[in-house]
Amino acid sequence: MARSADIGIEDLAILRELERKVLWLASWTIHHANYIRDNADGLKVGGHQASSASLATIMTALYFHSLRPKDRVAVKPHASPIYHAIQYLLGRQTRERLEAFRGYKGAQSYPSRTKDADDVDFSTGSVGLGVAQTLFSSLAQDYVRAHGWGGDEPEGRMIALVGDAELDEGNIFEAILEGWKQGLRNCWWIIDYNRQSLDAVVREGLWARFETLFRDFGWDVVILKYGALLQGAFAEPGGDRLRAWIDNCPNQLYSALVFQGGAAWRKRLTDDIGDAASRLIETRSDEELGRLMTNLAGHDLPSLIAAFNAIDHDRPTCFIAYTIKGFGLPFAGHKDNHAGLMTPAQMEAFRAAMKVRAGHEWDAFEGLSIEPARLAAFLDREAFAQHGVKRKARSILVPDELPVAIQSVMSTQAGFGAILNEIGRDQAEYAARIVTTSPDVTVSTNLGAWVNRRGLFAREAMADTFKSERIPSTFTWEFSPKGQHIELGIAEMNLFILLSALGLCHAVAGERLLPIGTLYDPFIARGLDALNYACYQDARFILVATPSGISLAPEGGAHQSIGTPLIGMAQDGLAAFEPAFVDELAAILSFALAYIQKDGNDQPSERTWLRDETGGSIYLRLSTRPIEQPQRTITPELRQGIVDGAYWMRKPGPNAQVIVAYTGAVAPEAIQAVGLMAEDRRDVGLLAVTSADRLNAGWTAAQRARERGLVHARSHVERLLEELPPHCAIVTVLDGHPATLAWLGAVAGHRVRSLGIEHFGQTGSIPDLYRHYGIDTKAIVTAAQALTPGRPIRHLRALA
Ligand SMILES: Cc1ncc(C[n+]2csc(CCOP(=O)(O)OP(=O)(O)O)c2C)c(N)n1
Ligand SMILES: [Mg+2]
């Protein structure tokens, strides 16, 4: 029950009006999209009204009263119309965008950081991900604070509005476990316990499972079940019977009665508890009885505000708030209501109840009984109280060249470890802003030396017992608030969601971090949706995936990856690289550290047609295969080629019959093949492709530009291939799916044979597997011979 100190009577009256207004605006937005903007015969898309209404009260309490400037909220996807309506009232959303809801450039169906204009904190839509993101954002906030950044304003609370069925998503449980290990604080999850999912009514008694589960992992649990009206009724004669009846009522029956309304409540209650609670039932009209029985705490502003105000600690808190799906709307409680849309007739009735005149549907204060000036003053005050001024983080300067001692034979994974080891020595600011993380593969992805230098992060220092006991070990495992590595448990989903949180610190916490996460390449697939969402909301990070392909041969068949280069190409917002040599990796990494901070306009570069000024995240596919390193200096031109995606390792002559284009760890085979063919085929070239993704993206962009009339637009790959004679053939090869490079033939019309991996699982040595899967030297030469006229390539016979 609200204490008088929780909220003044006047403010409560205003909130009640705003709650009605928010529900109206959200419902009207959906109605408008379905019946007014799109013509009446057009496709109707439901899926919002009932889900939204369920959260209208809770979001009113939060956004118009309880949120503080540093708080950040992940809104349940289907509550997006409520969110947009609230932002509209707060002056951060336009009528045009509401009118265009889920239309072209309109307000989004699911809250979107990047596509919406009304200051969405976290993109949601794929259920479960936004929820976990609040947990990791809270850890990210701790990280920022512990490193002395982020100022002395009060810490923010990271709040998720969670659907009860959303809790079926396994990634949430992975996050809860990780949160417990990391000493989670300042995180609130408010469960919209409407006991309905998309298809139907959920299982009985879920709240009790949730309660024990959260408590087991160190959360406080607050159950918000009865509103003030119900609590009042419990004090009346027979009230305890009513309470017991509610507590024992199956979810399905409760939902059905909510849908049927007052008369049905009367009949059922009279039948069941009429003997003990007759007065309680009889003194109320049907309407009053209906209002009483739907007065769950999730729809009771005083109860919600009291509960939020009561939290005077930073322990993670789970609120289980009983709500009604479709509250206040005609299909409240109906099990099929997820996609329910109000008919025009129902909307007219709702309009009358809301006192909204035709033509005034979008007026903020239409139909409210409090004077507009008071409402406006209240909203102004809340708009500022909530957000203050959001600070934008500045960029951190990154050196153009990263020093590294390159051994004559080395793998890109070892090179990565060596480069980070060097950065670990550097006192420059960018080195201090790097934060690394890995799901229990820190050592096996070569981050060990960096971690030895920079330490592990924890809010409380924790010594390495092996070290204090003087037991020799290669790695120091010391935790402190200054540490720069966040060690995660094995769940890859958590890695991506943490990277998403760290990679949004510049926007969420106003402080720039340079996050680098490592994992085994095949396990990208484990967390793909989380990676996709991280990119979708424009989080910035570097993903280092190693080992990869079948080149990890000694590790065995189960860890081989095939499709990841295609993921790298297809994933929006992620630029993928696969260097073969460590000097290339150093050039790419220094580019990457700057690229993840870019935030410029959308204009592509005229050189590559890539949107480098816009920036994004980076994916590096690395290998454990030690290969001979070229002895060379990296000229500015070579550096540019590496970063743009390809360069000629051996430039083809004017009469070239064939070129080999390779990516990554198969470089030695490609180099050897070209050497062996040189005597029997003219002017053979060797193209080193460091990023099929960037080459391809530049090419498609340049084509679009030409189609728009920019006749001189040329991408990097077009310039590289433009001098090849038309009869020249291309053999492509990589340790990954052959489609990654197969498109090269279409750039200037050359025949192509693409070698790569289409099956996996075989164990063996690297030569065994390259032979088995057809990416060894012999396979390259054989392909070249088959594509090009001329005498047999003599050296082919000598190859095993
Ligand atoms: C990962 C994922 N799977 C499926 C869906 C489709 N979907 C959207 S909402 C929903 C059910 C939501 O139920 P609940 O979380 O209880 O929210 P409510 O609508 O009851 O408020 C489903 C299955 C989705 N958005 N994301
Ligand atoms: Mg639900």
CSV table of C-alpha atoms and ligand atoms in Angstrom, one decimal, residues 51 54 76 162-166 192-198 200 202 323 325 338, ligand 2:
chain,number,residue,atom,x,y,z
A,51,SER,CA,0.7,-7.0,-24.8
A,54,SER,CA,-0.5,-5.2,-19.9
A,76,LYS,CA,9.4,-5.7,-23.7
A,162,VAL,CA,10.1,-8.8,-19.0
A,163,GLY,CA,7.2,-10.8,-20.4
A,164,ASP,CA,6.4,-13.8,-18.3
A,165,ALA,CA,6.7,-16.1,-21.3
A,166,GLU,CA,9.9,-14.3,-22.2
A,192,ASP,CA,4.8,-8.6,-16.5
A,193,TYR,CA,3.1,-11.6,-15.0
A,194,ASN,CA,-0.1,-11.6,-17.1
A,195,ARG,CA,0.0,-15.4,-17.3
A,196,GLN,CA,-0.3,-15.4,-21.0
A,197,SER,CA,2.2,-16.0,-23.8
A,198,LEU,CA,1.5,-15.7,-27.6
A,200,ALA,CA,-2.2,-19.3,-24.8
A,202,VAL,CA,0.9,-20.2,-19.3
A,323,THR,CA,-1.1,-7.9,-14.7
A,325,LYS,CA,-3.0,-8.9,-20.8
A,338,HIS,CA,-2.0,-11.6,-28.5
B,2,MG,MG,2.7,-12.8,-20.9
